[in-house]
Coordinates of C-alpha atoms in Angstrom, one line a residue:
X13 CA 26.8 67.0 44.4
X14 CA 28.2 69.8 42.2
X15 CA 28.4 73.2 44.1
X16 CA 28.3 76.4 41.8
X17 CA 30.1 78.6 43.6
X18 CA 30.5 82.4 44.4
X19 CA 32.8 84.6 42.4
X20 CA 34.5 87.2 44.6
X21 CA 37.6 89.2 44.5
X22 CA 38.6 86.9 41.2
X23 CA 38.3 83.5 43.0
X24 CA 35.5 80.8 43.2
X25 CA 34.1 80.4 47.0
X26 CA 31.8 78.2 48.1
X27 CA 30.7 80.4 50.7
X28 CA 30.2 79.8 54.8
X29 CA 26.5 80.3 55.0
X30 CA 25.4 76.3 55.6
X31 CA 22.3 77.5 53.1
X32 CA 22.0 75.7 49.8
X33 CA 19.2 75.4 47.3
X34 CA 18.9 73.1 44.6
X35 CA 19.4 73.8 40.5
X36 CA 17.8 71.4 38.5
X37 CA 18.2 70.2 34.8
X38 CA 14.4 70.8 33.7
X39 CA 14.8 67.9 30.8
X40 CA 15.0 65.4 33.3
X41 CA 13.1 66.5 36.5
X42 CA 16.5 66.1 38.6
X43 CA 18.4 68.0 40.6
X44 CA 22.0 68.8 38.6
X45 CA 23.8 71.3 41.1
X46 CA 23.1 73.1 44.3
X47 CA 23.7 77.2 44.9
X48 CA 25.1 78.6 48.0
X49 CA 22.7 81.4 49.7
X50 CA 25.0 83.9 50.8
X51 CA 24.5 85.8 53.9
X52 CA 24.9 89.6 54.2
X53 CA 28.1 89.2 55.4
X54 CA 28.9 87.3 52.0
X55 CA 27.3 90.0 49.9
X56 CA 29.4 92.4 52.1
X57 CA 32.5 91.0 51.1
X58 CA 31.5 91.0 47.8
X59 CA 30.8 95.0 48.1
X60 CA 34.4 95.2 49.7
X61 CA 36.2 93.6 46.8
X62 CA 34.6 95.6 44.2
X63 CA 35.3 98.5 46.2
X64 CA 39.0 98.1 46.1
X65 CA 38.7 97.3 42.6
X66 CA 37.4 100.4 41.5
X67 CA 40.4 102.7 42.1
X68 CA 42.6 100.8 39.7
X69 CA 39.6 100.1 37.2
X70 CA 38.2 103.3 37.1
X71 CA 41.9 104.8 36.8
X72 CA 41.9 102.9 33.2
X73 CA 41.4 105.8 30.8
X74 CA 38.1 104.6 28.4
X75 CA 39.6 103.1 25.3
X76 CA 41.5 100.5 28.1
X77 CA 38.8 99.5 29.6
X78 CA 37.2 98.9 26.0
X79 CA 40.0 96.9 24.8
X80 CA 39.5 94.9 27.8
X81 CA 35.7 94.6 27.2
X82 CA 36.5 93.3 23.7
X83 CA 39.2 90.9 24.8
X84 CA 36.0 89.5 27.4
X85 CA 33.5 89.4 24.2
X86 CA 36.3 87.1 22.5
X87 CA 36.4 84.8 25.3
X88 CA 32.5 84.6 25.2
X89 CA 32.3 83.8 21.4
X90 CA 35.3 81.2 22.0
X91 CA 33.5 79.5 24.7
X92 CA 29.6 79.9 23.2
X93 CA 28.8 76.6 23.2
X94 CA 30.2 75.7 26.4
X95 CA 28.3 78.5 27.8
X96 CA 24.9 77.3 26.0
X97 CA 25.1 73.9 27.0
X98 CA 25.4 74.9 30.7
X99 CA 22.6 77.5 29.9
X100 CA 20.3 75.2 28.3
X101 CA 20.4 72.4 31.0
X102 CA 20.0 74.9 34.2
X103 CA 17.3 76.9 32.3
X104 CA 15.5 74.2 29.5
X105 CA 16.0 76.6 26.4
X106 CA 16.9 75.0 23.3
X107 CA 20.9 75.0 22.5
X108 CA 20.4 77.5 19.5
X109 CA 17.9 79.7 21.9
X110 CA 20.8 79.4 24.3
X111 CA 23.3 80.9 22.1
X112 CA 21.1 84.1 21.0
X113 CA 20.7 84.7 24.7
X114 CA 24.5 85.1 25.2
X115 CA 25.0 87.2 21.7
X116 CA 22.5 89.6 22.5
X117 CA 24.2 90.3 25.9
X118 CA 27.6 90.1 23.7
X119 CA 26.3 92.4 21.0
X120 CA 25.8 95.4 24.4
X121 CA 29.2 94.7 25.4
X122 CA 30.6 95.5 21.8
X123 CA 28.2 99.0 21.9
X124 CA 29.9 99.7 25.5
X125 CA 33.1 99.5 24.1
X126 CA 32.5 102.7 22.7
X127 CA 32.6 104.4 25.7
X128 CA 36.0 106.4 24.6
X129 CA 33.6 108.4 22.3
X130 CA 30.0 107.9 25.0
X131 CA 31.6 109.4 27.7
X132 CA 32.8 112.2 26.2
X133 CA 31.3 115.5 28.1
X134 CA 31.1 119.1 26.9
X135 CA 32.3 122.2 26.6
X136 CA 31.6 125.8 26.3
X137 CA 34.6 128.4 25.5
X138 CA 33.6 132.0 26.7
X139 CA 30.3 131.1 28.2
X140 CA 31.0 134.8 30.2
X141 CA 34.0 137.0 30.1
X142 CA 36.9 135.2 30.3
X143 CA 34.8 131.6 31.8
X144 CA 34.8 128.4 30.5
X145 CA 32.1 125.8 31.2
X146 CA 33.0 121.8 30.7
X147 CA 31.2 118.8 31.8
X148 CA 32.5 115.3 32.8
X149 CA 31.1 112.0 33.1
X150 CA 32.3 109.8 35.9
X151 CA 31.5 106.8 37.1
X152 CA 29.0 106.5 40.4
X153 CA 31.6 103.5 41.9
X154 CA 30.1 100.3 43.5
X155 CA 27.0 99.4 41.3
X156 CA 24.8 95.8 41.6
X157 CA 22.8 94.2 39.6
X158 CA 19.5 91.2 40.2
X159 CA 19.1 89.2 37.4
X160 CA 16.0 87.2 36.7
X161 CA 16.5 83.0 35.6
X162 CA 15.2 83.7 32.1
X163 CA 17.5 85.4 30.4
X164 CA 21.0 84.6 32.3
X165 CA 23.6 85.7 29.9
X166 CA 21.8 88.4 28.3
X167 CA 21.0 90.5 30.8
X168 CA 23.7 90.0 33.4
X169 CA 25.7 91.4 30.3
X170 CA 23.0 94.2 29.5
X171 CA 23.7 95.5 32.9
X172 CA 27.6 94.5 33.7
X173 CA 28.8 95.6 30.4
X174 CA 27.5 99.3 30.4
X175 CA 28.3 99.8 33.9
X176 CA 32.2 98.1 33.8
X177 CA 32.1 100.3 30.4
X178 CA 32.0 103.2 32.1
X179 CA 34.6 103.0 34.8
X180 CA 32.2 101.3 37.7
X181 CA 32.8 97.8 39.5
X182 CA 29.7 95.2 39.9
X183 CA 28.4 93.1 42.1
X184 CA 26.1 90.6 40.3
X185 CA 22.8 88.8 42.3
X186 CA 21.9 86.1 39.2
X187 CA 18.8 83.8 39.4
X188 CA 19.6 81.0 41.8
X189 CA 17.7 78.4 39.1
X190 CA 20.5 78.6 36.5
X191 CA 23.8 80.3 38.3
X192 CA 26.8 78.6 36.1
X193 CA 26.5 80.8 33.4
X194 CA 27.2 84.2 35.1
X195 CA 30.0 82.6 37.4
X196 CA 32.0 81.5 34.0
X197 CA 31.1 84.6 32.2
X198 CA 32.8 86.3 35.5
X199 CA 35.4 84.0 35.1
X200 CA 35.9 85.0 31.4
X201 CA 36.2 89.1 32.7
X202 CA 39.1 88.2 34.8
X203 CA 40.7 85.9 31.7
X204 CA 40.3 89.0 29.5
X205 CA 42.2 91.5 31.7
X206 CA 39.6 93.0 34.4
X207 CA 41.2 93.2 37.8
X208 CA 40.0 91.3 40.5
X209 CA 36.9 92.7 42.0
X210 CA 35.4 94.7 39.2
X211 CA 33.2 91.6 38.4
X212 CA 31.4 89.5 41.4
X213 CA 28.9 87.4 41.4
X214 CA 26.8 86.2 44.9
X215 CA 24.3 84.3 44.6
X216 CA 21.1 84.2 46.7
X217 CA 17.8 85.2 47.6
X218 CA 16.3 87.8 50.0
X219 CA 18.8 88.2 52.0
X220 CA 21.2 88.8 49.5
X221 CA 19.1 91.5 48.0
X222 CA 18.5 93.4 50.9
X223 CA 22.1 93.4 52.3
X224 CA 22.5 95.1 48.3
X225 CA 20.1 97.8 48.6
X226 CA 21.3 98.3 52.3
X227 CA 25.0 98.8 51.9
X228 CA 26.0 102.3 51.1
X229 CA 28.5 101.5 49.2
X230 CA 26.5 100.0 46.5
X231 CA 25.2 103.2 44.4
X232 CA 22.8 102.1 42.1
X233 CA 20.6 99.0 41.7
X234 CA 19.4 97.3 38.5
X235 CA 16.4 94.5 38.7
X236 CA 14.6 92.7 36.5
X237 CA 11.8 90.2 37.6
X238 CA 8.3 90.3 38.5
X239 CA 6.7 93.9 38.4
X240 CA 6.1 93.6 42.8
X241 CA 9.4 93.0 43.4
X242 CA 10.6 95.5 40.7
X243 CA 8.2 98.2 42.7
X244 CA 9.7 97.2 45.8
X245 CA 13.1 97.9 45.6
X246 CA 12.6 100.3 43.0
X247 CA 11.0 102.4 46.5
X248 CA 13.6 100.3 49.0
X249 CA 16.4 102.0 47.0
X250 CA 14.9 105.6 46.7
X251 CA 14.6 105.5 49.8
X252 CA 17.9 104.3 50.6
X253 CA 19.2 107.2 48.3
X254 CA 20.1 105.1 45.7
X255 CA 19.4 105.4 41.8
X256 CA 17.2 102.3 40.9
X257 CA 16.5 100.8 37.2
X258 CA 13.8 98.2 38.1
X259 CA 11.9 96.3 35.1
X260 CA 8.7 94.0 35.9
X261 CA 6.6 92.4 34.1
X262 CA 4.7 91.9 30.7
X263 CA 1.8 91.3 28.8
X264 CA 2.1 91.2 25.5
X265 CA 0.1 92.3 22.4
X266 CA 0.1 91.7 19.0
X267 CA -2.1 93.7 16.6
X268 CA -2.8 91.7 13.4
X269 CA -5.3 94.2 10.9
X270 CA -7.4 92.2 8.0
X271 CA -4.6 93.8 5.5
X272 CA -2.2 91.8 7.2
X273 CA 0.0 88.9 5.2
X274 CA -1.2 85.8 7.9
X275 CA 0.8 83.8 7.0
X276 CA 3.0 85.3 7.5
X277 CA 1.5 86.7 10.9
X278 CA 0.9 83.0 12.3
X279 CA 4.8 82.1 11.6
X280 CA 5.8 84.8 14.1
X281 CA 2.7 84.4 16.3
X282 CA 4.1 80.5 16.8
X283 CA 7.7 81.7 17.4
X284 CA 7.0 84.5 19.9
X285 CA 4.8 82.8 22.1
X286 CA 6.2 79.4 22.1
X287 CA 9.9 80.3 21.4
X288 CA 11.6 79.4 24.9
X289 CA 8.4 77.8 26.4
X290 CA 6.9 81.2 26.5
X291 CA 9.2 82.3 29.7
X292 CA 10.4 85.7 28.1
X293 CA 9.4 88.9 28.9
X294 CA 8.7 90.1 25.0
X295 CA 6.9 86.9 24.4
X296 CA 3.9 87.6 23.0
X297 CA 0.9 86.5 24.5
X298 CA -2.4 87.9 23.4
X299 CA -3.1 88.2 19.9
X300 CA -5.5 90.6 18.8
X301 CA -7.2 89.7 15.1
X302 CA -9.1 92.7 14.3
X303 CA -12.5 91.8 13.1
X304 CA -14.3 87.9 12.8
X305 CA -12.9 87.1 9.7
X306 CA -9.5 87.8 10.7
X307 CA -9.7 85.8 13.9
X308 CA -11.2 82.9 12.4
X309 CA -8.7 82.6 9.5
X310 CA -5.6 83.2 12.1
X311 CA -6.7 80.9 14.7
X312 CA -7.0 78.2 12.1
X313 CA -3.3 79.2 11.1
X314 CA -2.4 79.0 14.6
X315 CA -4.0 75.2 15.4
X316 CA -2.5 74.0 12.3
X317 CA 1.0 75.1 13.2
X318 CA 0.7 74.3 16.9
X319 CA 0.1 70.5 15.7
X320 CA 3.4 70.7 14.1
X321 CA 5.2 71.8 17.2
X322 CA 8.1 69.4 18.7
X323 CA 8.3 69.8 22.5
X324 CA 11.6 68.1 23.4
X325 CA 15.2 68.4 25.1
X326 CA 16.7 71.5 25.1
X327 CA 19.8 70.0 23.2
X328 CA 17.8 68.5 20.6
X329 CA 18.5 70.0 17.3
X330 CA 14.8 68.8 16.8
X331 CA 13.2 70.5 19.5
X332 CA 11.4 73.6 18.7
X333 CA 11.3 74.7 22.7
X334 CA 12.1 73.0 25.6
X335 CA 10.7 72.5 29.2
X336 CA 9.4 75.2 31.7
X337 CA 12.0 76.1 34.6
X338 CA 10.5 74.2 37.1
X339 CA 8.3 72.3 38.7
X340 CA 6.8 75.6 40.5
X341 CA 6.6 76.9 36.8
X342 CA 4.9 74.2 35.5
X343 CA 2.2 74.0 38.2
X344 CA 2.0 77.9 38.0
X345 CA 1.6 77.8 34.6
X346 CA -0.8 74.9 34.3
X347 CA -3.2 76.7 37.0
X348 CA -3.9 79.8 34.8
X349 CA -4.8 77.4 32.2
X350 CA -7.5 75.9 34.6
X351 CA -8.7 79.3 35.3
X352 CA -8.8 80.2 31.7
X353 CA -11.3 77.4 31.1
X354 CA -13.1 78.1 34.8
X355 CA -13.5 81.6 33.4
X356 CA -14.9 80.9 29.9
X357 CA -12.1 80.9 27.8
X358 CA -12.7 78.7 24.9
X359 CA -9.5 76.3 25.3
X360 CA -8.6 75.5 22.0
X361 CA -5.5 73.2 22.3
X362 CA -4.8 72.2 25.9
X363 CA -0.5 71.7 27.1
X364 CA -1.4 70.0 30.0
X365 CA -0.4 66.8 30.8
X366 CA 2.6 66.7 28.0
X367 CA 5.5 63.8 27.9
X368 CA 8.4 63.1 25.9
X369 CA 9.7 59.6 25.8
X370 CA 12.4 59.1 27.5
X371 CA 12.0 61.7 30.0
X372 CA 9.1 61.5 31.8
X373 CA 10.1 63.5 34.9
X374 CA 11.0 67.0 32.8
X375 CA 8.6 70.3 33.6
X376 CA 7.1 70.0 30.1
X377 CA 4.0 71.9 29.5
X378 CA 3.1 72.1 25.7
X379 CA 1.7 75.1 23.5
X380 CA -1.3 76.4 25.0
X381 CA -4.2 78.0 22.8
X382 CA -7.0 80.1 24.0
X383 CA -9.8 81.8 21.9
X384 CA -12.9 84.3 23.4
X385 CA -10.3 85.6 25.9
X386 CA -12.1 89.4 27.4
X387 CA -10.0 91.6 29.6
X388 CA -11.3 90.5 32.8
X389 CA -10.3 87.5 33.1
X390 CA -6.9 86.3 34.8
X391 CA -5.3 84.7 31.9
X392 CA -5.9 88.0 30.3
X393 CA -4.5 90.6 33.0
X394 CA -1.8 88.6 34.3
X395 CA 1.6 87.8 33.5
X396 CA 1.4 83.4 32.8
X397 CA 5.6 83.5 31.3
X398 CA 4.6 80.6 29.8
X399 CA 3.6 79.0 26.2
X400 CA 0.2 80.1 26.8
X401 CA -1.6 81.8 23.7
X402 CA -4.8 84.4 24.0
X403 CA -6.5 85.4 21.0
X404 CA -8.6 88.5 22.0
X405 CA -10.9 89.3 19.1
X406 CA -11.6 93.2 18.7
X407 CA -14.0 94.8 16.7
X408 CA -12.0 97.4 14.7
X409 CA -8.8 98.9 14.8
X410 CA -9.9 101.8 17.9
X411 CA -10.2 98.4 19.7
X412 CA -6.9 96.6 19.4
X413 CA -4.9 100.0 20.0
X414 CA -7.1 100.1 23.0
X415 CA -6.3 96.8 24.4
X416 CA -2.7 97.3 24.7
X417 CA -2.8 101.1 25.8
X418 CA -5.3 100.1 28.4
X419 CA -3.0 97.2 29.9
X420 CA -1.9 97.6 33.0
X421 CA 1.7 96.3 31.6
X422 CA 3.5 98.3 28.7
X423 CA 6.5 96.5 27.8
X424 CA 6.1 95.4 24.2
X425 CA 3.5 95.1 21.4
X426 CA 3.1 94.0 17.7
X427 CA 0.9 95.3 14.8
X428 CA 1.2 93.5 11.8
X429 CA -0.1 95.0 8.7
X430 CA 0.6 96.2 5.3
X431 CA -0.7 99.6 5.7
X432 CA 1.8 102.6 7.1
X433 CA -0.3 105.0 7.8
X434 CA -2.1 102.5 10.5
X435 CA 1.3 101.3 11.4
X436 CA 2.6 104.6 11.8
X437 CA -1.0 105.9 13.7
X438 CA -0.2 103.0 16.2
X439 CA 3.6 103.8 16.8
X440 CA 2.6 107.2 17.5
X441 CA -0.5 106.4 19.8
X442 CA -0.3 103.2 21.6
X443 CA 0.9 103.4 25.3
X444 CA 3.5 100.9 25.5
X445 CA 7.7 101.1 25.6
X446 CA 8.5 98.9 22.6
X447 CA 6.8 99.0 19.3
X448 CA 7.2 96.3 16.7
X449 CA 5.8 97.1 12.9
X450 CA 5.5 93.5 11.4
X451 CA 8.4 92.2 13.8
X452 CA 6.5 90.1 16.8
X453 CA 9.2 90.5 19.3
X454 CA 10.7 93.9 19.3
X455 CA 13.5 93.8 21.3
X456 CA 15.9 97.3 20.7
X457 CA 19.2 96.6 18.9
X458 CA 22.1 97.4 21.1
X459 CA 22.9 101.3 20.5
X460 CA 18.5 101.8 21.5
X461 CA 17.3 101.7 25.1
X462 CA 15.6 98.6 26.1
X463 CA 12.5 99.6 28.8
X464 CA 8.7 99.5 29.3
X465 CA 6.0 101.8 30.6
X466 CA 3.6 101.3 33.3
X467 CA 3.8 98.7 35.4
X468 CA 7.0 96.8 33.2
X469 CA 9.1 99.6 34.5
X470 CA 10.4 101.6 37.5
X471 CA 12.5 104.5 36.9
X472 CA 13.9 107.5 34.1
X473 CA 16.3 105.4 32.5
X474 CA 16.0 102.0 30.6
X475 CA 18.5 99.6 30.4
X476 CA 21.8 99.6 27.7
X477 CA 22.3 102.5 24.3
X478 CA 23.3 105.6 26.4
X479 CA 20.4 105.6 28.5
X480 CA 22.5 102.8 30.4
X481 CA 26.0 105.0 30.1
X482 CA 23.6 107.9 31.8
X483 CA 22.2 105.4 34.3
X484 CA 25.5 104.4 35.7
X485 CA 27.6 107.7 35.3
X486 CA 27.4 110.9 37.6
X487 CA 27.9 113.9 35.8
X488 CA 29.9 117.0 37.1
X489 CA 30.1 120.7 35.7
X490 CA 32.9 122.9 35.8
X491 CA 33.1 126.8 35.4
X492 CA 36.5 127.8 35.2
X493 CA 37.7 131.6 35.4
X494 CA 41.5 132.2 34.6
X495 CA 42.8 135.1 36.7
X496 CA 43.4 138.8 34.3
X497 CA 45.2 140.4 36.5
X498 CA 42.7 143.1 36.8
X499 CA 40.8 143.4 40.6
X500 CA 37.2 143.9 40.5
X501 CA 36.7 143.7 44.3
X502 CA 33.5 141.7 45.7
X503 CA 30.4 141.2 43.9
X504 CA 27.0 140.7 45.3
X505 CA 25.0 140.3 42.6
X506 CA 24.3 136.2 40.7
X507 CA 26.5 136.5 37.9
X508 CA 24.7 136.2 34.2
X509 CA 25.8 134.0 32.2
X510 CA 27.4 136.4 29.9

């Protein structure tokens, strides 16, 4: 059986813990690899080697580091397809979805290498009589990141890039379901130039996120995962006097007004919930037709499409999406449908029970439709990550910006519409972190912050564009007087600033 190791110190390890758990290809329903657990000893060591690294790493003036960086985003594009494949069989995304995962992580590594110019601090000449002020930006030192199974290039490079980018080392907790990637991407850092150390990856559960949040040598924490855990050790490292960057969970909206091109609307409607079997944090999964007409003429749009879906092998060019994570997923998943149809949902196209020839042990569960959906039931409030669809008809416009505002998640929403004054009276108003005008999954270029409100997120500062650089960089101010030669004896009073 294939053992994906550790990456510490710039070596593969297999690790001493005795603890294993299985990574499965979710095409075929069979285990593929198995993950060591590390112990807190493990993780220690992992602490310790990014802490000798950090001296030399951090001692790289800005524009070395960066050159560095770009030398690692090299290697990535040489080896993309290598690094889908392995991402598509541990996680079931389709090759092409695979590959759009790593570039978006690669595309904040190319805006980190501008940390020459981002890190640059300021200055004040003759801010009082004869003083100068300056600022500088400097890294924090040992930082660690917990990455969630859904996205395992992206944001493993979200969070690594920024923070190596600004002169820190990492220590890297990756989802144990699909843990090649981020050990080859390490693999890739040291290739490009990065000293041993600055990049580790350990890989395990609890245990190995406690002994993270525990260590005092660790100075900051970023999560992503479920919007629990993301509370938790959003308070575990506060408390541990730590800074914390913790993102949860999501539900959700799309806006479509009667104005709207639906056509148009059902295309991205399709993509966004189904694209990736629905296990992304922007998916979209409650649509919100304003008015009957609307929601019987996109539901229709929505049933026709769905019946041209291909659910298939991730590596099948004809696959539109592929299987669900796991088996947990797929049970998960198919549950809410259950209580969807318990609660009075009107269950227009059902995903249970779904094969593909040839494989008949994958996690597949196909697109899911629901109609009638109201805000009190489960299907509606919770998070599925799944391709589960709710359409949640509202009356009028006061209703739809309601539904999302009111949510206790407020990650990412939708409005499609031809209108901009609507569009730009829902940008302005609507009480969620990411805003997409006719775009169904509005996920921030690289050089804009990525980050929810509510419940999706815990903490000041979102994740890469110079909220990350702020994130992972102390800043120090510096008031320097130059001797005149003149004594003035001692003064009691504050000093003004001029």
């Amino acid at each position: 059986m294939t053992l994906v190791p550790h990456f510490v110190a710039g070596r593969k390890t297999p690790g001493d813990s005795g603890r294993t758990q299985d990574v499965f290809n979710p095409v075929e329903g069979e285990v593929s690899a198995q993950v060591p657990l590390a112990t807190a000893e493990e993780v220690a060591q992992a602490v310790t080697a990014a802490e000798e690294a950090f001296p030399a790493w951090s001692g790289l003036n800005a524009q070395r580091r960066a050159r560095i960086l770009l030398k690692w985003v090299d290697l990535i594009t040489e080896n993309m397809d290598e690094l889908a494949t392995l991402l598509s069989n541990e996680h079931g995304k389709t090759f092409p979805d695979a590959k759009g995962d790593i570039q978006r992580g690669v595309e904040v590594v190319e805006f980190a290498a501008g940390a020459p110019h981002l890190l640059k601090g300021e200055f004040s000449s003759g801010a009082g009589t004869g003083i100068d002020v300056h600022s500088l930006r400097q890294p924090l030192g040992v930082v660690a990141g917990i990455t969630p199974f859904n996205f395992p290039a992206m944001i493993p490079l979200w969070k690594a890039g920024i923070a190596l980018a600004a002169g820190n080392t990492f220590v890297l907790k990756p989802s144990e379901r699909d843990p090649s990637v981020p050990v080859r991407l390490a693999e890739l850092a040291v290739e490009a130039g990065m000293p041993a150390g600055a990049l580790n990856v350990v890989h395990g559960d609890k245990t190995a996120v406690d002994a993270l949040i525990e260590d005092p040598r660790v100075r900051a924490i970023g999560f992503v995962g479920s919007s629990p855990i993301a509370q938790s050790i959003y308070s575990a490292a506060a408390a541990q006097n730590k800074r914390a960057q913790c993102f949860g969970g999501a539900k959700n909206h799309m806006v479509i007004m009667p104005d709207a091109d639906l056509e148009q609307a059902a295309d991205a409607l399709i993509g966004a919930a189904f694209g990736s079997a629905g296990e992304r944090c922007m998916a979209i999964s409650v649509a919100v037709p304003v008015g009957e007409a609307t929601a019987d003429r996109l539901r229709a749009l929505l049933e026709e499409r769905i019946a041209t879906l291909t659910l298939g092998p991730s590596l099948e060019p004809s696959s539109d999406f592929g299987p669900v994570v796991s088996a947990q997923a797929k049970e998960r998943i198919e549950s809410y449908i259950a209580a969807g149809e318990k609660e009075g949902a009107e269950l227009v196209v059902d995903g249970r029970g779904a094969t593909v020839d040839g494989h008949p042990n994958g996690f597949w569960v196909g697109a899911t439709l629901f109609d009638h959906v109201t805000t009190d039931m489960s299907i509606y409030r919770e998070e599925i990550f799944g391709p589960v669809l709710c359409i949640a008809r509202a009356a009028d416009y006061e209703e739809a910006l309601r539904l999302p505002s009111e949510h206790e998640y407020g990650n990412g929403v939708a409005i499609f519409t031809r209108d901009g004054d609507t569009a730009r009276d829902f940008t302005t108003r609507v009480e969620v972190g990411m805003v997409g005008v006719n775009v169904p999954i509005p996920v921030p270029i690289a050089y804009y912050t990525f980050g929810g409100w509510k419940a999706s997120g815990f903490g000041d500062l979102n994740q890469h564009g110079t909220d990350g650089l702020k994130f992972y960089t102390k800043t120090k101010t510096v008031t320097t007087r130059w001797p005149s030669g003149t004594k003035e004896g001692a003064s009691f009073v504050m000093p003004a600033g001029s």
